[in-house]
Amino acid sequence: MNDIEKYEFDRLGYLVLPALLGADEVTRLARAIDELEAHALARVAEPPRKKSAWGPEYHANAEKGYFVSGERKEGSTLIIEDFFNADPAFDFLVNHPQTMDYIGGIVQERPTINNSEVRIRYKGNQSGTHMGGPITGKYRYSYNAKGIDCMMVRMIYFTHDVSPEDGPFCVVPATHKSSLVSPYGTTDADAEPGMLSLPVKAGDAILFTENLRHGGRSIRSGRTRKTLHVGYGPFWMKSQNIATMDEEQSILAGTLARYTPEQRALFRSW
Ligand SMILES: O=C(O)CCC(=O)C(=O)O
């Protein structure tokens, strides 16, 4: 992470990273996402169920080690958490050198992965706006004598282009530093003043602090939007997936067996 990127991340709360992934990597990931979507849609209503501490109920898939909730219909989302267990095609994103260079630049304690989700958003869907303003605890942004000191941050990887009509990720820049809570009284990502859409190309990624006010614009094009979201933070932070909130990371023995020691350390919370 160079000095300009650090300056911009500190100033705005996010970075758009063009072509972080190569064309072959994008193709492999897109195929794995499509296969996982089909597998999860066929099972989303089945037992066994897992009730999240935050409310929603998930299907817990023992075979592939993921948790899924949602449905495929206009206006809806399908969220597949702990996707790293599901397919070795995702393995190269664990300890991905360019990603870890950015994470090392903004998380001061030993970083681990605390969140992994495939987010599949169907026509008309929107991700409501959340965060921004004064935040303490596990989602806060701060700066100290050693530099940027983030708690939870997220990297979003894009395996297809997302135009302004395709429900782009969106942010209210610099709200990670705001002393005030948003006064607009809305979580509608299309309506909130100051909201900026971030259209991207396949292979791009977006890095942001969870403290930043963010969401996803409504999909007006009719195209389904599919993204990979990976959360990082200090090692002591437990899972930030909704299904397993604040539990140990849900990583299968078979997944860890595929990994190098460096990859395994990214799921160790001690
Ligand atoms: O990409 C989106 O639609 C919203 C994503 C989001 O809110 C997140 O990753 O925290």
mmCIF file of C-alpha atoms and ligand atoms in Angstrom:
data_model
loop_
_atom_site.group_PDB
_atom_site.id
_atom_site.type_symbol
_atom_site.label_atom_id
_atom_site.label_comp_id
_atom_site.label_asym_id
_atom_site.label_seq_id
_atom_site.Cartn_x
_atom_site.Cartn_y
_atom_site.Cartn_z
ATOM 1 C CA MET A 1 0.000 0.000 0.000
ATOM 2 C CA ASN A 2 1.687 3.178 -1.112
ATOM 3 C CA ASP A 3 1.557 6.612 0.517
ATOM 4 C CA ILE A 4 -1.053 7.967 -1.895
ATOM 5 C CA GLU A 5 -3.342 4.987 -1.230
ATOM 6 C CA LYS A 6 -2.891 5.427 2.542
ATOM 7 C CA TYR A 7 -3.683 9.128 2.261
ATOM 8 C CA GLU A 8 -6.807 8.483 0.168
ATOM 9 C CA PHE A 9 -8.006 5.637 2.409
ATOM 10 C CA ASP A 10 -7.614 7.842 5.478
ATOM 11 C CA ARG A 11 -9.288 10.810 3.757
ATOM 12 C CA LEU A 12 -12.232 8.944 2.192
ATOM 13 C CA GLY A 13 -12.612 5.636 4.098
ATOM 14 C CA TYR A 14 -12.378 3.452 0.979
ATOM 15 C CA LEU A 15 -10.245 2.642 -2.069
ATOM 16 C CA VAL A 16 -11.268 1.333 -5.482
ATOM 17 C CA LEU A 17 -8.512 -1.057 -6.631
ATOM 18 C CA PRO A 18 -8.604 -1.548 -10.422
ATOM 19 C CA ALA A 19 -7.635 -4.989 -11.794
ATOM 20 C CA LEU A 20 -6.644 -6.503 -8.446
ATOM 21 C CA LEU A 21 -7.550 -9.901 -9.930
ATOM 22 C CA GLY A 22 -6.353 -11.325 -13.253
ATOM 23 C CA ALA A 23 -8.676 -12.490 -16.043
ATOM 24 C CA ASP A 24 -8.118 -16.215 -15.308
ATOM 25 C CA GLU A 25 -8.784 -15.673 -11.612
ATOM 26 C CA VAL A 26 -12.023 -13.846 -12.411
ATOM 27 C CA THR A 27 -13.165 -16.693 -14.673
ATOM 28 C CA ARG A 28 -12.428 -19.335 -12.003
ATOM 29 C CA LEU A 29 -14.176 -17.365 -9.265
ATOM 30 C CA ALA A 30 -17.243 -16.595 -11.409
ATOM 31 C CA ARG A 31 -17.655 -20.292 -12.211
ATOM 32 C CA ALA A 32 -17.327 -21.272 -8.537
ATOM 33 C CA ILE A 33 -19.862 -18.585 -7.502
ATOM 34 C CA ASP A 34 -22.399 -19.847 -10.085
ATOM 35 C CA GLU A 35 -22.000 -23.450 -8.898
ATOM 36 C CA LEU A 36 -22.309 -22.443 -5.255
ATOM 37 C CA GLU A 37 -25.399 -20.323 -5.990
ATOM 38 C CA ALA A 38 -27.109 -23.337 -7.623
ATOM 39 C CA HIS A 39 -26.132 -25.644 -4.729
ATOM 40 C CA ALA A 40 -27.325 -23.156 -2.082
ATOM 41 C CA LEU A 41 -30.601 -22.233 -3.818
ATOM 42 C CA ALA A 42 -31.565 -25.904 -3.938
ATOM 43 C CA ARG A 43 -31.080 -26.212 -0.161
ATOM 44 C CA VAL A 44 -31.784 -22.793 1.373
ATOM 45 C CA ALA A 45 -35.107 -23.800 2.943
ATOM 46 C CA GLU A 46 -33.930 -27.224 4.149
ATOM 47 C CA PRO A 47 -32.785 -28.370 7.604
ATOM 48 C CA PRO A 48 -30.513 -28.197 9.475
ATOM 49 C CA ARG A 49 -31.280 -24.589 10.475
ATOM 50 C CA LYS A 50 -29.036 -22.118 12.295
ATOM 51 C CA LYS A 51 -30.635 -19.127 14.024
ATOM 52 C CA SER A 52 -28.332 -16.113 14.030
ATOM 53 C CA ALA A 53 -27.883 -14.087 17.217
ATOM 54 C CA TRP A 54 -28.845 -11.139 14.989
ATOM 55 C CA GLY A 55 -32.172 -12.699 13.954
ATOM 56 C CA PRO A 56 -32.184 -14.329 10.515
ATOM 57 C CA GLU A 57 -32.283 -18.095 10.073
ATOM 58 C CA TYR A 58 -29.847 -19.943 7.822
ATOM 59 C CA HIS A 59 -29.521 -23.389 6.259
ATOM 60 C CA ALA A 60 -26.247 -24.870 7.570
ATOM 61 C CA ASN A 61 -24.741 -27.042 4.862
ATOM 62 C CA ALA A 62 -22.631 -29.799 6.436
ATOM 63 C CA GLU A 63 -21.248 -31.087 3.124
ATOM 64 C CA LYS A 64 -19.814 -27.761 1.889
ATOM 65 C CA GLY A 65 -19.564 -25.897 5.220
ATOM 66 C CA TYR A 66 -21.563 -22.802 4.274
ATOM 67 C CA PHE A 67 -24.558 -20.983 5.785
ATOM 68 C CA VAL A 68 -27.187 -19.591 3.404
ATOM 69 C CA SER A 69 -30.234 -17.360 3.756
ATOM 70 C CA GLY A 70 -32.468 -15.464 1.344
ATOM 71 C CA GLU A 71 -34.136 -16.421 -1.907
ATOM 72 C CA ARG A 72 -34.020 -15.918 -5.666
ATOM 73 C CA LYS A 73 -36.812 -13.512 -6.488
ATOM 74 C CA GLU A 74 -37.209 -9.904 -7.560
ATOM 75 C CA GLY A 75 -36.015 -7.558 -4.801
ATOM 76 C CA SER A 76 -34.238 -10.294 -2.810
ATOM 77 C CA THR A 77 -30.694 -11.294 -1.894
ATOM 78 C CA LEU A 78 -29.041 -14.667 -1.385
ATOM 79 C CA ILE A 79 -26.215 -14.544 1.177
ATOM 80 C CA ILE A 80 -23.835 -17.517 1.373
ATOM 81 C CA GLU A 81 -21.479 -17.206 4.341
ATOM 82 C CA ASP A 82 -18.248 -19.144 4.978
ATOM 83 C CA PHE A 83 -17.872 -19.732 1.244
ATOM 84 C CA PHE A 84 -14.166 -20.619 1.642
ATOM 85 C CA ASN A 85 -15.240 -24.103 2.779
ATOM 86 C CA ALA A 86 -17.292 -24.718 -0.329
ATOM 87 C CA ASP A 87 -14.774 -24.861 -3.169
ATOM 88 C CA PRO A 88 -10.937 -24.912 -3.466
ATOM 89 C CA ALA A 89 -11.355 -22.354 -6.281
ATOM 90 C CA PHE A 90 -11.581 -19.727 -3.518
ATOM 91 C CA ASP A 91 -8.322 -20.804 -1.803
ATOM 92 C CA PHE A 92 -6.087 -18.289 -3.591
ATOM 93 C CA LEU A 93 -7.984 -15.423 -1.948
ATOM 94 C CA VAL A 94 -6.761 -16.613 1.484
ATOM 95 C CA ASN A 95 -3.421 -14.887 2.096
ATOM 96 C CA HIS A 96 -3.693 -13.249 -1.334
ATOM 97 C CA PRO A 97 -0.457 -11.166 -1.470
ATOM 98 C CA GLN A 98 -1.885 -7.898 -2.840
ATOM 99 C CA THR A 99 -4.867 -8.060 -0.476
ATOM 100 C CA MET A 100 -2.640 -8.753 2.541
ATOM 101 C CA ASP A 101 -0.423 -5.806 1.611
ATOM 102 C CA TYR A 102 -3.463 -3.509 1.914
ATOM 103 C CA ILE A 103 -4.711 -5.176 5.095
ATOM 104 C CA GLY A 104 -1.250 -4.863 6.659
ATOM 105 C CA GLY A 105 -1.348 -1.137 5.894
ATOM 106 C CA ILE A 106 -4.551 -0.480 7.844
ATOM 107 C CA VAL A 107 -4.883 -3.178 10.582
ATOM 108 C CA GLN A 108 -2.146 -2.875 13.209
ATOM 109 C CA GLU A 109 -2.573 -6.101 15.210
ATOM 110 C CA ARG A 110 -2.098 -9.518 13.552
ATOM 111 C CA PRO A 111 -4.970 -9.621 11.034
ATOM 112 C CA THR A 112 -7.369 -12.516 10.537
ATOM 113 C CA ILE A 113 -10.358 -13.162 8.297
ATOM 114 C CA ASN A 114 -13.585 -12.640 10.251
ATOM 115 C CA ASN A 115 -16.194 -12.553 7.476
ATOM 116 C CA SER A 116 -16.695 -14.254 4.123
ATOM 117 C CA GLU A 117 -19.832 -14.021 2.065
ATOM 118 C CA VAL A 118 -21.035 -14.480 -1.481
ATOM 119 C CA ARG A 119 -23.667 -11.801 -1.936
ATOM 120 C CA ILE A 120 -26.081 -12.446 -4.806
ATOM 121 C CA ARG A 121 -28.478 -9.584 -5.416
ATOM 122 C CA TYR A 122 -31.414 -10.083 -7.778
ATOM 123 C CA LYS A 123 -33.245 -7.498 -9.908
ATOM 124 C CA GLY A 124 -34.666 -4.613 -7.866
ATOM 125 C CA ASN A 125 -32.680 -5.474 -4.732
ATOM 126 C CA GLN A 126 -30.976 -2.819 -2.623
ATOM 127 C CA SER A 127 -28.548 -3.108 0.335
ATOM 128 C CA GLY A 128 -29.759 -0.617 2.926
ATOM 129 C CA THR A 129 -27.347 2.073 4.127
ATOM 130 C CA HIS A 130 -25.604 1.449 7.433
ATOM 131 C CA MET A 131 -22.694 2.645 9.631
ATOM 132 C CA GLY A 132 -20.928 6.014 9.414
ATOM 133 C CA GLY A 133 -20.464 8.567 12.191
ATOM 134 C CA PRO A 134 -19.117 7.985 15.680
ATOM 135 C CA ILE A 135 -18.542 4.245 16.193
ATOM 136 C CA THR A 136 -16.687 2.619 19.049
ATOM 137 C CA GLY A 137 -15.740 -1.037 19.350
ATOM 138 C CA LYS A 138 -15.273 -3.585 16.619
ATOM 139 C CA TYR A 139 -16.271 -1.454 13.597
ATOM 140 C CA ARG A 140 -14.365 1.716 14.449
ATOM 141 C CA TYR A 141 -11.792 3.571 12.353
ATOM 142 C CA SER A 142 -8.959 5.397 14.089
ATOM 143 C CA TYR A 143 -5.481 6.795 13.567
ATOM 144 C CA ASN A 144 -2.631 6.733 16.100
ATOM 145 C CA ALA A 145 1.141 7.247 16.333
ATOM 146 C CA LYS A 146 1.694 4.083 14.246
ATOM 147 C CA GLY A 147 -0.729 5.129 11.487
ATOM 148 C CA ILE A 148 -4.164 3.908 10.400
ATOM 149 C CA ASP A 149 -5.657 1.586 13.034
ATOM 150 C CA CYS A 150 -8.798 -0.126 11.710
ATOM 151 C CA MET A 151 -10.939 -2.677 13.435
ATOM 152 C CA MET A 152 -13.134 -4.423 10.840
ATOM 153 C CA VAL A 153 -12.457 -3.715 7.156
ATOM 154 C CA ARG A 154 -13.837 -5.393 4.066
ATOM 155 C CA MET A 155 -12.559 -6.231 0.601
ATOM 156 C CA ILE A 156 -15.182 -6.746 -2.118
ATOM 157 C CA TYR A 157 -14.045 -8.672 -5.227
ATOM 158 C CA PHE A 158 -15.939 -8.201 -8.493
ATOM 159 C CA THR A 159 -16.141 -10.973 -11.095
ATOM 160 C CA HIS A 160 -18.263 -9.001 -13.577
ATOM 161 C CA ASP A 161 -18.695 -5.342 -14.467
ATOM 162 C CA VAL A 162 -21.100 -3.375 -12.251
ATOM 163 C CA SER A 163 -22.470 -0.269 -13.970
ATOM 164 C CA PRO A 164 -24.394 2.530 -12.195
ATOM 165 C CA GLU A 165 -27.600 0.654 -13.153
ATOM 166 C CA ASP A 166 -26.419 -2.697 -11.737
ATOM 167 C CA GLY A 167 -26.787 -1.901 -8.010
ATOM 168 C CA PRO A 168 -23.234 -0.698 -7.355
ATOM 169 C CA PHE A 169 -21.682 -0.615 -3.913
ATOM 170 C CA CYS A 170 -22.032 2.947 -2.625
ATOM 171 C CA VAL A 171 -20.530 5.101 0.110
ATOM 172 C CA VAL A 172 -20.884 8.480 1.770
ATOM 173 C CA PRO A 173 -17.195 9.434 1.583
ATOM 174 C CA ALA A 174 -15.375 10.447 4.777
ATOM 175 C CA THR A 175 -18.263 9.555 7.124
ATOM 176 C CA HIS A 176 -15.852 7.234 8.991
ATOM 177 C CA LYS A 177 -14.590 10.504 10.504
ATOM 178 C CA SER A 178 -17.935 12.185 11.073
ATOM 179 C CA SER A 179 -18.696 13.227 14.659
ATOM 180 C CA LEU A 180 -22.437 13.062 13.976
ATOM 181 C CA VAL A 181 -24.881 10.287 13.147
ATOM 182 C CA SER A 182 -26.526 10.717 9.724
ATOM 183 C CA PRO A 183 -29.469 13.086 10.311
ATOM 184 C CA TYR A 184 -31.396 12.116 7.166
ATOM 185 C CA GLY A 185 -33.425 9.385 8.851
ATOM 186 C CA THR A 186 -33.180 6.980 5.935
ATOM 187 C CA THR A 187 -31.457 3.718 5.130
ATOM 188 C CA ASP A 188 -32.520 4.003 1.473
ATOM 189 C CA ALA A 189 -29.252 3.909 -0.467
ATOM 190 C CA ASP A 190 -30.929 5.641 -3.425
ATOM 191 C CA ALA A 191 -32.277 8.512 -1.324
ATOM 192 C CA GLU A 192 -29.519 9.444 1.114
ATOM 193 C CA PRO A 193 -27.807 12.752 0.247
ATOM 194 C CA GLY A 194 -24.067 12.477 -0.350
ATOM 195 C CA MET A 195 -24.223 8.834 -1.432
ATOM 196 C CA LEU A 196 -21.693 8.033 -4.177
ATOM 197 C CA SER A 197 -22.022 4.986 -6.479
ATOM 198 C CA LEU A 198 -18.816 3.072 -7.213
ATOM 199 C CA PRO A 199 -19.181 1.358 -10.614
ATOM 200 C CA VAL A 200 -16.414 -1.187 -11.319
ATOM 201 C CA LYS A 201 -15.041 -3.595 -13.906
ATOM 202 C CA ALA A 202 -14.554 -7.364 -13.549
ATOM 203 C CA GLY A 203 -11.341 -7.955 -11.575
ATOM 204 C CA ASP A 204 -11.586 -4.718 -9.577
ATOM 205 C CA ALA A 205 -11.907 -4.706 -5.784
ATOM 206 C CA ILE A 206 -13.095 -2.187 -3.210
ATOM 207 C CA LEU A 207 -11.509 -1.899 0.233
ATOM 208 C CA PHE A 208 -13.371 0.017 2.960
ATOM 209 C CA THR A 209 -13.560 0.514 6.694
ATOM 210 C CA GLU A 210 -16.770 -0.795 8.205
ATOM 211 C CA ASN A 211 -17.023 2.577 9.989
ATOM 212 C CA LEU A 212 -17.833 4.230 6.638
ATOM 213 C CA ARG A 213 -21.509 4.808 5.766
ATOM 214 C CA HIS A 214 -22.189 2.360 2.934
ATOM 215 C CA GLY A 215 -24.734 0.200 1.137
ATOM 216 C CA GLY A 216 -25.757 -0.935 -2.347
ATOM 217 C CA ARG A 217 -27.897 1.023 -4.813
ATOM 218 C CA SER A 218 -31.046 -0.580 -6.241
ATOM 219 C CA ILE A 219 -30.535 -2.802 -9.284
ATOM 220 C CA ARG A 220 -32.315 -1.023 -12.124
ATOM 221 C CA SER A 221 -30.774 -2.960 -15.027
ATOM 222 C CA GLY A 222 -32.413 -6.296 -14.246
ATOM 223 C CA ARG A 223 -28.999 -8.016 -14.118
ATOM 224 C CA THR A 224 -28.107 -10.132 -11.069
ATOM 225 C CA ARG A 225 -25.111 -8.765 -9.100
ATOM 226 C CA LYS A 226 -22.709 -11.329 -7.617
ATOM 227 C CA THR A 227 -19.839 -10.296 -5.332
ATOM 228 C CA LEU A 228 -17.385 -11.827 -2.867
ATOM 229 C CA HIS A 229 -16.956 -9.986 0.464
ATOM 230 C CA VAL A 230 -14.082 -10.812 2.811
ATOM 231 C CA GLY A 231 -13.756 -9.122 6.220
ATOM 232 C CA TYR A 232 -10.507 -8.636 8.158
ATOM 233 C CA GLY A 233 -9.665 -7.327 11.602
ATOM 234 C CA PRO A 234 -7.408 -7.929 14.604
ATOM 235 C CA PHE A 235 -6.976 -11.633 15.460
ATOM 236 C CA TRP A 236 -9.101 -11.517 18.611
ATOM 237 C CA MET A 237 -12.218 -10.510 16.688
ATOM 238 C CA LYS A 238 -14.490 -13.540 16.241
ATOM 239 C CA SER A 239 -16.733 -14.258 13.268
ATOM 240 C CA GLN A 240 -18.539 -11.240 11.845
ATOM 241 C CA ASN A 241 -20.672 -13.409 9.575
ATOM 242 C CA ILE A 242 -24.332 -12.951 10.500
ATOM 243 C CA ALA A 243 -25.017 -16.692 10.952
ATOM 244 C CA THR A 244 -22.123 -17.198 13.361
ATOM 245 C CA MET A 245 -21.807 -13.681 14.832
ATOM 246 C CA ASP A 246 -19.075 -13.503 17.516
ATOM 247 C CA GLU A 247 -18.510 -17.274 17.449
ATOM 248 C CA GLU A 248 -15.194 -18.897 16.468
ATOM 249 C CA GLN A 249 -14.580 -18.943 12.695
ATOM 250 C CA SER A 250 -16.517 -21.764 11.062
ATOM 251 C CA ILE A 251 -13.761 -23.360 9.034
ATOM 252 C CA LEU A 252 -13.826 -27.104 8.249
ATOM 253 C CA ALA A 253 -10.913 -29.419 9.056
ATOM 254 C CA GLY A 254 -10.863 -30.364 5.366
ATOM 255 C CA THR A 255 -10.479 -26.705 4.366
ATOM 256 C CA LEU A 256 -7.621 -26.125 6.826
ATOM 257 C CA ALA A 257 -5.935 -29.289 5.510
ATOM 258 C CA ARG A 258 -5.726 -27.689 2.047
ATOM 259 C CA TYR A 259 -4.092 -24.530 3.420
ATOM 260 C CA THR A 260 -0.489 -23.486 4.087
ATOM 261 C CA PRO A 261 0.412 -22.536 7.714
ATOM 262 C CA GLU A 262 0.107 -18.846 6.714
ATOM 263 C CA GLN A 263 -3.393 -19.414 5.358
ATOM 264 C CA ARG A 264 -4.420 -21.380 8.467
ATOM 265 C CA ALA A 265 -3.200 -18.531 10.706
ATOM 266 C CA LEU A 266 -5.779 -16.244 9.072
ATOM 267 C CA PHE A 267 -8.529 -18.257 10.796
ATOM 268 C CA ARG A 268 -6.841 -18.491 14.238
ATOM 269 C CA SER A 269 -8.256 -16.130 16.886
ATOM 270 C CA TRP A 270 -5.537 -16.568 19.521
HETATM 271 O O1 LIG B 1 -22.454 -4.451 -1.841
HETATM 272 C C1 LIG B 1 -23.517 -4.177 -1.302
HETATM 273 O O2 LIG B 1 -24.599 -4.187 -1.879
HETATM 274 C C2 LIG B 1 -23.490 -3.819 0.185
HETATM 275 C C3 LIG B 1 -22.360 -4.497 0.876
HETATM 276 C C4 LIG B 1 -22.221 -4.208 2.305
HETATM 277 O O3 LIG B 1 -23.013 -3.550 2.920
HETATM 278 C C5 LIG B 1 -21.031 -4.738 2.991
HETATM 279 O O4 LIG B 1 -20.229 -5.460 2.390
HETATM 280 O O5 LIG B 1 -20.885 -4.416 4.195
#
